[in-house]
Tab-separated table of C-alpha atoms and ligand atoms in Angstrom:
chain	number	residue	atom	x	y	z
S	68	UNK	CA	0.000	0.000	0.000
S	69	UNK	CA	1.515	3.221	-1.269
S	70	UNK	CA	1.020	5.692	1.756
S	71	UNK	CA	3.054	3.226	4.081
S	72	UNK	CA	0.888	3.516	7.268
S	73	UNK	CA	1.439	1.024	9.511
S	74	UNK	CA	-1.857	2.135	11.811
S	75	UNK	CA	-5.299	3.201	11.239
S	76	UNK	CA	-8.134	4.558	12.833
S	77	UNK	CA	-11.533	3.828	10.106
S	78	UNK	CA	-14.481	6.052	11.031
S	79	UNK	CA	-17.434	4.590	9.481
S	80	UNK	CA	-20.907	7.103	9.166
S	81	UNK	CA	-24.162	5.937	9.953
S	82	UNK	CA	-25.085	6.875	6.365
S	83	UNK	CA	-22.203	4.893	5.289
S	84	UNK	CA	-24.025	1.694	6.565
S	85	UNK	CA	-27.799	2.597	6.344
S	86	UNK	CA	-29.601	2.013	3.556
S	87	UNK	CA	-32.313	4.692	2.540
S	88	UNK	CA	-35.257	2.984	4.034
S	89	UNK	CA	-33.354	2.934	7.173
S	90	UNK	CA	-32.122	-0.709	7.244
S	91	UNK	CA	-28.699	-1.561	7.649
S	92	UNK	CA	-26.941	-2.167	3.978
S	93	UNK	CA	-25.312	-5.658	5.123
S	94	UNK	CA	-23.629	-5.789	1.409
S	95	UNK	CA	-22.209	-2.326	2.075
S	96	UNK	CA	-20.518	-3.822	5.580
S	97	UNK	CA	-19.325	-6.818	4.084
S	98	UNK	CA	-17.645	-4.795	1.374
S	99	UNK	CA	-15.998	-2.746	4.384
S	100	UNK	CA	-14.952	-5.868	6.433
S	101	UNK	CA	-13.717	-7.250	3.505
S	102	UNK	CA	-10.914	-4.549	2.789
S	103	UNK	CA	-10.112	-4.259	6.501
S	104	UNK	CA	-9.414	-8.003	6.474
S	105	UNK	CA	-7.026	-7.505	3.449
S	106	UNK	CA	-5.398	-4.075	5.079
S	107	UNK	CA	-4.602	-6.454	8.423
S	108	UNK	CA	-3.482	-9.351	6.639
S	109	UNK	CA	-0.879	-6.609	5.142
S	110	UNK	CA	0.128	-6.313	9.198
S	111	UNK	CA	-1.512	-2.637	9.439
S	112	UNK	CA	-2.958	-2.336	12.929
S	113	UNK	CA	-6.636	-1.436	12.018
S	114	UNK	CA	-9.151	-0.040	14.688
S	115	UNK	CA	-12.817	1.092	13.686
S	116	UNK	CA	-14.995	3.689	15.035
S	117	UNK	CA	-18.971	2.439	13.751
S	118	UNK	CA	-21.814	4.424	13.707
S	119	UNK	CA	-24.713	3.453	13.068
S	120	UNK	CA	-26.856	1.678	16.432
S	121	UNK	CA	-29.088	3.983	16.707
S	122	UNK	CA	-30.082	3.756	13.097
S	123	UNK	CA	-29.773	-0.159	13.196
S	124	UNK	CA	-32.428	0.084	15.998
S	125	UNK	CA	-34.500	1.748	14.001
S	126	UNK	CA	-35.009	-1.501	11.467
S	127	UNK	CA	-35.801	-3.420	14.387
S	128	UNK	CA	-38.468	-1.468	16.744
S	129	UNK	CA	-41.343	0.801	15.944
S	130	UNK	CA	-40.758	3.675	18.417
S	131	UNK	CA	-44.343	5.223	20.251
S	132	UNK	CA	-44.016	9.341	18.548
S	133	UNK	CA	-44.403	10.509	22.377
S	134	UNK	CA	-41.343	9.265	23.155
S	135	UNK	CA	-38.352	11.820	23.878
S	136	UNK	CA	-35.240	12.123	21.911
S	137	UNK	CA	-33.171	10.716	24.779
S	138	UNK	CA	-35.097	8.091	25.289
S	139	UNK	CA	-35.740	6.965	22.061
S	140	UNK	CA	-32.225	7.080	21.382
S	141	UNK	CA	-31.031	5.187	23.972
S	142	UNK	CA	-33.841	2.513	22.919
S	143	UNK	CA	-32.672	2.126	19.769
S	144	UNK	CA	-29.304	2.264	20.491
S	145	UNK	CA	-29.223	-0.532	22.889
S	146	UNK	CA	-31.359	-2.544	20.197
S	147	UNK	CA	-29.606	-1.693	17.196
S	148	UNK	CA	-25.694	-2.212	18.902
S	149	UNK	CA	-26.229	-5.715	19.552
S	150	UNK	CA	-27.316	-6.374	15.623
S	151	UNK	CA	-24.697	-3.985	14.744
S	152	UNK	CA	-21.859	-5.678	16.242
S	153	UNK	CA	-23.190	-8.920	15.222
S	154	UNK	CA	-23.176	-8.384	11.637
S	155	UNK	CA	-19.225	-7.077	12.324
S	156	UNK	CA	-18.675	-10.085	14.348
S	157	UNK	CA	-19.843	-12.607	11.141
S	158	UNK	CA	-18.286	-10.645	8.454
S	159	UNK	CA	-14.695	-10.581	10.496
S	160	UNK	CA	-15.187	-14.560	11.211
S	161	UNK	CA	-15.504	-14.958	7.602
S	162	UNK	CA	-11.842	-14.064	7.861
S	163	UNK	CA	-10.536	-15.897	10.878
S	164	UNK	CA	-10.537	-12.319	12.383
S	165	UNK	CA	-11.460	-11.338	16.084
S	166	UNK	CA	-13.402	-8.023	16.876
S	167	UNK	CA	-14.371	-6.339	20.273
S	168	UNK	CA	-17.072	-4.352	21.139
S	169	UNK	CA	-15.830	-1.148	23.016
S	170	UNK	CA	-18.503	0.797	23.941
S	171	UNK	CA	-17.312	3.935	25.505
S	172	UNK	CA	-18.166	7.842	26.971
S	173	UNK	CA	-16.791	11.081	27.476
S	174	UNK	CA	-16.541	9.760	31.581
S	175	UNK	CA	-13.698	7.059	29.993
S	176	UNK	CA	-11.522	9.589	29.075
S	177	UNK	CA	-11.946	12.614	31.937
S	178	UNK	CA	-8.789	12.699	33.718
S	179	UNK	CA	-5.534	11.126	32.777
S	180	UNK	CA	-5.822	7.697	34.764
S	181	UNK	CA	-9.184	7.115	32.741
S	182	UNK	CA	-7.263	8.067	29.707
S	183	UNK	CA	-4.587	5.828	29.706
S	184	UNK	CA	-6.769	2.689	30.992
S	185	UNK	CA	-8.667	3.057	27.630
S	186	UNK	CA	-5.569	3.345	26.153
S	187	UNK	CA	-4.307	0.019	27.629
S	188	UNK	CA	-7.660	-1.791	26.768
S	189	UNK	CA	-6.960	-0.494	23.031
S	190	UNK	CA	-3.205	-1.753	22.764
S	191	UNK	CA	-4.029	-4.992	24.235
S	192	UNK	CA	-7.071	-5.876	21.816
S	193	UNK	CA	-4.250	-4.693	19.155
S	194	UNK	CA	-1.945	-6.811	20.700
S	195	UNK	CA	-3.989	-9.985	20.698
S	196	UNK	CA	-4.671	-9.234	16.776
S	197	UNK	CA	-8.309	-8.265	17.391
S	198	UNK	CA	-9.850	-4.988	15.473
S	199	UNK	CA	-11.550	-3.219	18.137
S	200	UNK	CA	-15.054	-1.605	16.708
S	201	UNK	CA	-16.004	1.327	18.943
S	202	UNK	CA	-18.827	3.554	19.333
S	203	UNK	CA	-19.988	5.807	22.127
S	204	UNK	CA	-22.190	4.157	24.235
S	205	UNK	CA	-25.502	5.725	23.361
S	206	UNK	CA	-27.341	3.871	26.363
S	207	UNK	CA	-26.026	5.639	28.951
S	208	UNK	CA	-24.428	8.710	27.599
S	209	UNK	CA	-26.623	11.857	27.181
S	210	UNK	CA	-26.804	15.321	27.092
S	211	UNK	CA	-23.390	16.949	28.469
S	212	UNK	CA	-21.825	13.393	28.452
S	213	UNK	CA	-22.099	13.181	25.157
S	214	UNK	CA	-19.630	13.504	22.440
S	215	UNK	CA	-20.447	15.781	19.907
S	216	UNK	CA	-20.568	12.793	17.280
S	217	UNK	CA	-18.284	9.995	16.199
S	218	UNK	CA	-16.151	11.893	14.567
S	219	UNK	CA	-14.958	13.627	17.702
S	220	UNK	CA	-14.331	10.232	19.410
S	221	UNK	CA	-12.564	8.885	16.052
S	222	UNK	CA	-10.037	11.828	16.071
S	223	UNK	CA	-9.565	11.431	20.654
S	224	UNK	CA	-8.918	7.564	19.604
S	225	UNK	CA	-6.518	8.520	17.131
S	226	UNK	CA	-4.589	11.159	19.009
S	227	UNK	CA	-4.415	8.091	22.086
S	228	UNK	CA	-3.288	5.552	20.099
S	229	UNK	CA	-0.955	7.658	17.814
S	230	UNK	CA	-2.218	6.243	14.784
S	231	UNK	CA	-0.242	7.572	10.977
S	232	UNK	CA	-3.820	8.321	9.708
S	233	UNK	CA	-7.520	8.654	10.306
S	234	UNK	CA	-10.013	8.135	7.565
S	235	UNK	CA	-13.209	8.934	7.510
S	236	UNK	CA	-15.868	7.322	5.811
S	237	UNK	CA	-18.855	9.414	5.008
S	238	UNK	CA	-21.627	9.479	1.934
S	239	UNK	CA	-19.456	12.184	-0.072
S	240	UNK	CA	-16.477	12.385	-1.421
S	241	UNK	CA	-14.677	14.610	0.670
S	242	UNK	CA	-15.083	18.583	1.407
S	243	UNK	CA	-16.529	20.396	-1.641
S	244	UNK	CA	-15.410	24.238	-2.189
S	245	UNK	CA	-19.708	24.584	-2.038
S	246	UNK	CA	-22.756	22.074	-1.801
S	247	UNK	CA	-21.740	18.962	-3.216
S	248	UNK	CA	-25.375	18.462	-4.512
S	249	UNK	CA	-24.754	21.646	-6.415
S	250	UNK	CA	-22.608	20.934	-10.179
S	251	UNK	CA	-19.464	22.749	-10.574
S	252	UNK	CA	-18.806	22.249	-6.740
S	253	UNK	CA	-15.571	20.081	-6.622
S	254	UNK	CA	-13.325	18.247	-3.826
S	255	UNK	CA	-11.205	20.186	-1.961
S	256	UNK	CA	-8.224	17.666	-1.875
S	257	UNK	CA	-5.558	18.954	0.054
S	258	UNK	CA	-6.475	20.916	3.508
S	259	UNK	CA	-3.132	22.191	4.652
S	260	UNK	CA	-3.255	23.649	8.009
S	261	UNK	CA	-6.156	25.907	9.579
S	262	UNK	CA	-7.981	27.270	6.361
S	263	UNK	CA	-10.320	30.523	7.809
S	264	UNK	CA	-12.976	29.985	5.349
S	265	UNK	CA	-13.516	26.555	5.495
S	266	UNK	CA	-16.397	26.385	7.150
S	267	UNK	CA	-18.072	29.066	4.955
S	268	UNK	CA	-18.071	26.306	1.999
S	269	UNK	CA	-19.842	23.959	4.147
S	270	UNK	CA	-23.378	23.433	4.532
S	271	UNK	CA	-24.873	23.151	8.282
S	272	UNK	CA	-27.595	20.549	7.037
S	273	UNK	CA	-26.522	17.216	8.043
S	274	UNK	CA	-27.344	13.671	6.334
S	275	UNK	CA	-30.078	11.439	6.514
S	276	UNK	CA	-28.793	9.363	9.200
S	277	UNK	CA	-26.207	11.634	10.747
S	278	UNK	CA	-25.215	13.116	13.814
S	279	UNK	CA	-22.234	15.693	13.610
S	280	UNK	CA	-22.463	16.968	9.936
S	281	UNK	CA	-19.564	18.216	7.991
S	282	UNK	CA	-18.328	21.275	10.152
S	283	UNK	CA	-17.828	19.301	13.183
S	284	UNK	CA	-15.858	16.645	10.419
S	285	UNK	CA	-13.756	19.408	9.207
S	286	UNK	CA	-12.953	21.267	12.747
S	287	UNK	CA	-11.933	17.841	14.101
S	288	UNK	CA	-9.924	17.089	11.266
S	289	UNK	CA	-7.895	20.380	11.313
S	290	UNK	CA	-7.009	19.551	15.052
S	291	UNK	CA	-6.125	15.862	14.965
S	292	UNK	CA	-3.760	17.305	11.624
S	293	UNK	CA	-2.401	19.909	14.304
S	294	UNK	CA	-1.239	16.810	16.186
S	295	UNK	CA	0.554	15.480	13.440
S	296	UNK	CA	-2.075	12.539	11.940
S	297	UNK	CA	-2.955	12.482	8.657
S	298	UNK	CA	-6.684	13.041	8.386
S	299	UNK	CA	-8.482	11.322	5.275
S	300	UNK	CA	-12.403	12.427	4.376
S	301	UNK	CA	-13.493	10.027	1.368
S	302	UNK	CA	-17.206	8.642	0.241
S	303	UNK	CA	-17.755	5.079	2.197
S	304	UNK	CA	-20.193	4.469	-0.460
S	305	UNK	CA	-18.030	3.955	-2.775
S	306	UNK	CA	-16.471	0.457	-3.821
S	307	UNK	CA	-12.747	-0.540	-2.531
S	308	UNK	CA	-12.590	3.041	-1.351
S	309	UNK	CA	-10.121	2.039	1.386
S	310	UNK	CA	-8.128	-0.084	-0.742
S	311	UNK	CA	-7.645	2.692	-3.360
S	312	UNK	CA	-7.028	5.399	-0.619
S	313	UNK	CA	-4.304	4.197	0.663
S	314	UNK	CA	-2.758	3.027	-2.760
S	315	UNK	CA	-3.420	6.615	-3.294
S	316	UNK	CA	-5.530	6.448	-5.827
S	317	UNK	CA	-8.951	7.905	-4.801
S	318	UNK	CA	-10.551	11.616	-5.224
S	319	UNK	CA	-10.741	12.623	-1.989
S	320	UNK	CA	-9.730	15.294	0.960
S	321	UNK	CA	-6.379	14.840	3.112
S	322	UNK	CA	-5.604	16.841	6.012
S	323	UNK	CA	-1.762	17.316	5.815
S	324	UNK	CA	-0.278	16.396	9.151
S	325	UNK	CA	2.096	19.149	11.137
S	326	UNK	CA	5.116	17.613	13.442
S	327	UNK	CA	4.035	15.172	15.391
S	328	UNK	CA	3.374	16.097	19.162
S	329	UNK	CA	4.337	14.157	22.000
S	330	UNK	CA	1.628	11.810	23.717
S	331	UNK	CA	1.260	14.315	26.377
S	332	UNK	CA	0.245	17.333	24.368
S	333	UNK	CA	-1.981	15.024	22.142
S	334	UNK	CA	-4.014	14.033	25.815
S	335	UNK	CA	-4.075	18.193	26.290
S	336	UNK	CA	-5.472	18.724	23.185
S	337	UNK	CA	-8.766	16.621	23.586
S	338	UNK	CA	-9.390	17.506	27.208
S	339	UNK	CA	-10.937	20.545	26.854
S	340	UNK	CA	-13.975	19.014	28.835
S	341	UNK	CA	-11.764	18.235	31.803
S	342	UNK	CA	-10.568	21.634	32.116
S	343	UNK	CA	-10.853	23.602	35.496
S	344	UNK	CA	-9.840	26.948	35.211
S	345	UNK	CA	-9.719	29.724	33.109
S	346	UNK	CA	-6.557	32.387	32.783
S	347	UNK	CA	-6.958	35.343	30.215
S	348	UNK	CA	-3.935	36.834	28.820
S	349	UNK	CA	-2.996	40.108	26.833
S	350	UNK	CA	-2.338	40.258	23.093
S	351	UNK	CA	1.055	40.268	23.202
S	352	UNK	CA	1.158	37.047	25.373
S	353	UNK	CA	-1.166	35.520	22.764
S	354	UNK	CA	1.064	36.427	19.882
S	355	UNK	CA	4.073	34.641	21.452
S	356	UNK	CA	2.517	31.273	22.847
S	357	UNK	CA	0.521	31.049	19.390
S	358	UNK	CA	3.467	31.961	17.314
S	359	UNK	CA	4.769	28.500	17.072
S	360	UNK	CA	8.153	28.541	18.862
S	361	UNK	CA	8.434	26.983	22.251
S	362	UNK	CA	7.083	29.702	24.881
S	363	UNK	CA	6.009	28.954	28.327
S	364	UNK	CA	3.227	30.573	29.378
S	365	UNK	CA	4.244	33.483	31.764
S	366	UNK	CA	2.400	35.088	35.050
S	367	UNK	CA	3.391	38.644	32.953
S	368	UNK	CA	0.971	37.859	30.276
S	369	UNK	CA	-1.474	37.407	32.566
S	370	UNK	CA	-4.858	39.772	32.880
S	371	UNK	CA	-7.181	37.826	34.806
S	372	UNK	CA	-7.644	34.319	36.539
S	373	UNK	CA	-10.826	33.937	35.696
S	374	UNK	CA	-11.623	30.301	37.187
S	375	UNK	CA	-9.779	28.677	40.067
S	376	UNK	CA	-7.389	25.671	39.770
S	377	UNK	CA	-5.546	23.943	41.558
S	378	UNK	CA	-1.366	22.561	40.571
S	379	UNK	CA	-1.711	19.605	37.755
S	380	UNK	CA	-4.866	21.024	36.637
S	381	UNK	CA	-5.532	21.298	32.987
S	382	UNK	CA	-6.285	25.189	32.441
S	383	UNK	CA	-8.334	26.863	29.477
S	384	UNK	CA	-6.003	29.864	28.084
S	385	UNK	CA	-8.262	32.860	26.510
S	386	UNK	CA	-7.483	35.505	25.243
S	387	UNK	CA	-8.861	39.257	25.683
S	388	UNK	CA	-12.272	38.477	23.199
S	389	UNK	CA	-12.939	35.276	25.300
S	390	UNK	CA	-11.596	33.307	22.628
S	391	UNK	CA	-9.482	29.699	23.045
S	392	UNK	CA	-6.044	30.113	22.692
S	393	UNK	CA	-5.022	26.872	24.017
S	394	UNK	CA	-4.612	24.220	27.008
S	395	UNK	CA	-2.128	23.224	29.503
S	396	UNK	CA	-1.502	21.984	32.478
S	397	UNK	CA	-0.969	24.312	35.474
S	398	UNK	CA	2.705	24.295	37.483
S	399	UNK	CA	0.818	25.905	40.290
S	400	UNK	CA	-2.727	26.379	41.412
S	401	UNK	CA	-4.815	29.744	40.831
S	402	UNK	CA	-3.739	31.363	44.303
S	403	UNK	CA	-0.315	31.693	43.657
S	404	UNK	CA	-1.297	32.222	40.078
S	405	UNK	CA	-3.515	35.549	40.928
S	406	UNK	CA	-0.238	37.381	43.194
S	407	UNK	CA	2.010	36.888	40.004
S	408	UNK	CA	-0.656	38.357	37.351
S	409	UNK	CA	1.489	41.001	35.257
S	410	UNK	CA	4.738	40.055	36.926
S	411	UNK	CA	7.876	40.082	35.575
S	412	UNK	CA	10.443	36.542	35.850
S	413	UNK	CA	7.953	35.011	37.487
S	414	UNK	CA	7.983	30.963	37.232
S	415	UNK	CA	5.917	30.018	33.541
S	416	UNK	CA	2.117	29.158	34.644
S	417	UNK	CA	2.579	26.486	32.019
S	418	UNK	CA	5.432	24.951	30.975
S	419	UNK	CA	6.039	24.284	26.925
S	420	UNK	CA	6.013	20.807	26.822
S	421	UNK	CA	2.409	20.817	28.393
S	422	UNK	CA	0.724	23.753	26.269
S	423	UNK	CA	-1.389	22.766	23.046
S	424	UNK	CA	-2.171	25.434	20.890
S	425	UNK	CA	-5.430	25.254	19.966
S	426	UNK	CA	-4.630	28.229	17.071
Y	267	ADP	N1	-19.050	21.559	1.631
Y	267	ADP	C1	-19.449	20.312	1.932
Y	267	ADP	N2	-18.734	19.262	1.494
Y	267	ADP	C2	-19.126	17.994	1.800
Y	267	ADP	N3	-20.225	17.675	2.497
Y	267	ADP	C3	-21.009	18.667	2.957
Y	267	ADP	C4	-20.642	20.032	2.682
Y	267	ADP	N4	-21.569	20.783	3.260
Y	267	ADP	C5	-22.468	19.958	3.842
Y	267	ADP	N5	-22.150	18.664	3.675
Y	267	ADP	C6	-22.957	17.530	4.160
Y	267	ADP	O1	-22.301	16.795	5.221
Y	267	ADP	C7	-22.787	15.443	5.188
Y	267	ADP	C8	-21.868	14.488	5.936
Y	267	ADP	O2	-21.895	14.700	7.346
Y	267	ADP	P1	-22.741	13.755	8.339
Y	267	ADP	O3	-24.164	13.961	8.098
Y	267	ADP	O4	-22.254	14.037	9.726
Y	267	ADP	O5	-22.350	12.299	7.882
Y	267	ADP	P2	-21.809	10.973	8.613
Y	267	ADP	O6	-22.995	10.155	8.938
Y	267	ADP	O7	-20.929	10.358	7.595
Y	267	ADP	O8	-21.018	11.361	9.847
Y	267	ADP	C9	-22.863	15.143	3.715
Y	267	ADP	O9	-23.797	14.162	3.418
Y	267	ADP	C10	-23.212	16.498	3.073
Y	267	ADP	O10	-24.578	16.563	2.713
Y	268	VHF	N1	-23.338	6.482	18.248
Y	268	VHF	C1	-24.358	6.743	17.246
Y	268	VHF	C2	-23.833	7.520	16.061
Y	268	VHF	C3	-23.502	8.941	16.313
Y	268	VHF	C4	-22.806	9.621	15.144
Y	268	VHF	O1	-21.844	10.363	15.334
Y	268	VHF	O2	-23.284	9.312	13.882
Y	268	VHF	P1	-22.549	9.756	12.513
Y	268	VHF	O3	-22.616	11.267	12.374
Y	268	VHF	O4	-23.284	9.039	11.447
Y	268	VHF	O5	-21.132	9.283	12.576
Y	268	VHF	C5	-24.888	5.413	16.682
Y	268	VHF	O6	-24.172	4.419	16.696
Y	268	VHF	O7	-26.008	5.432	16.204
């Protein structure tokens, strides 16, 4: 395979596996299995992120109208899962290959310890030549427990396991530069750091079947590129479409990856939700941590502590607007923090190697 990865993280849409009267497209799935089997056999580590319970459920019960959306959701989820995972199970057998079922939520991931058990859980599935097939555990996880969609968990499952590349399987063929119903709109193919109007060529309508749409696609993509993975959008619809992306042959959009950054920052970068407290800093602070050279964050910078922390805590960094400038972990807690606003040589509130740069 010509792009060389050695492992990959396959986000799969619900769209991707839903047919349009809402039953799962088993030939579709087969097709899929079928070219992970081949990538494995080539000794690429493979792990999948499905979709797709929630619309699997919807094959299998009628749903009362005055249900809620939570509840309903959590119905079909726990329906559809268990004929989701199934059909993966049977397809993967077909090829004397293993998969797991990790069902997971934002809770698995909230603090470092939590982090690096699902980590463990991953490596050792990968270890024991199984493909793990994840999803977020719709069951249980609602409202602000939620990840935004499967995307977001794709690109946090990435950045864990260091994976070369994340693809993601949708039911177009990438980013178009305007409505991809709309002729004369075309792929974007090559994304190449943050692009401002990006999400001005994307439509907020979602698919069928879908969760996230195409903005929260693209905004993940841009960070998990930050981090140094290759991001791949591409249509799942389409036959041998992993086969021919990574003999880089396909019409598609690729996220090219900056330098890679070290397991720590990666962890950082996707813990936005764990975050504590919140420091505001001037311009000229912002202009130096975001400027890509390797700047602690110092108390003189500093306007305003506006959320207390405590030492080890990971810290939002904002800048004068109220906009995210970044993340890090604090080398002392907010007390100390608020005598040393505006001071010069004070110790840096953050040290380098624990700042991502959310910019
Ligand atoms: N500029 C664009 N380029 C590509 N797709 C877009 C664009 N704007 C909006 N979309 C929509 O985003 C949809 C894919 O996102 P989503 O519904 O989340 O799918 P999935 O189930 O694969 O996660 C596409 O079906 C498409 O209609
Ligand atoms: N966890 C949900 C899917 C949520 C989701 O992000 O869907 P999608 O936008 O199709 O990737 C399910 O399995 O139905």
């Amino acid at each position: 395979m010509k792009l060389g990865y050695k492992k990959i993280v396959v986000k799969v849409g619900s769209n991707v596996i839903t047919q349009a009267n809402g039953l799962p497209d088993e030939a579709r799935i087969k097709h899929l299995v079928n070219q992970l089997a081949d990538i494995k056999k080539l000794g690429i580590e493979v792990i999948l992120v499905s979709s797709g319970a929630v619309a699997s459920g919807r094959s299998l019960i009628k749903v009362s109208e005055k249900q809620d959306a939570v509840t309903t959701r959590q119905l079909l989820a726990a329906i559809g899962q268990v004929k989701l995972i199934n059909t993966y199970a049977n397809f993967f057998a077909a090829h004397e290959i293993q998969c797991a079922q990790v069902l997971v939520t934002k809770e698995d991931f909230r603090d470092r310890a939590h982090y690096l058990n699902m980590k463990n859980c991953l490596q050792i599935l990968l270890q024991n030549e199984v493909i793990p097939v994840v999803n977020e555990n719709d069951v249980v996880s609602v409202t602000e427990l939620m990840f935004t969609d499967n995307d977001e968990l794709a690109g946090l499952i990435a950045s864990m396991l260091n994976a070369d590349a994340l693809i993601i399987l949708s039911n177009v063929n990438g980013i178009y530069n305007g409505d991809p119903k709309i002729e004369g709109s075309a792929v974007i193919e090559e994304i190449n750091g943050s692009v401002a109007n990006l999400a001005s060529f994307i439509q907020t309508g979602k698919s069928q079947f879908g969760r996230g749409g195409m903005i929260t696609k693209s905004t993940m993509a841009q960070k998990v590129a930050k981090l140094g993975i290759t991001v791949h959008i591409a249509n799942g619809t389409q036959d041998d479409v992993l086969t021919s992306l990574l003999n880089n042959e396909l019409v598609h959009t690729r996220f090219v990856p900056e330098k890679s950054k070290s397991g720590k920052k990666k962890w950082i970068a996707h813990s936005e939700t764990a975050a504590t407290g919140v420091v505001k800093l001037n311009d000229g602070a912002k202009t130096v941590l975001t400027s890509g050279k390797a700047t602690s964050l110092l108390p003189v910078g500093i306007v305003e502590i506006q959320t207390d922390f405590l030492k080890g805590d990971i810290i939002k960094i904002i800048d004068e607007k109220n906009n995210l400038i970044g993340l890090g972990i604090a080398e002392y807690g907010s007390d100390k923090a608020r005598e040393r606003i505006g001071q010069k040589k004070q110790k840096a509130l953050v040290h380098y190697d624990y700042f991502y740069s959310a910019i």
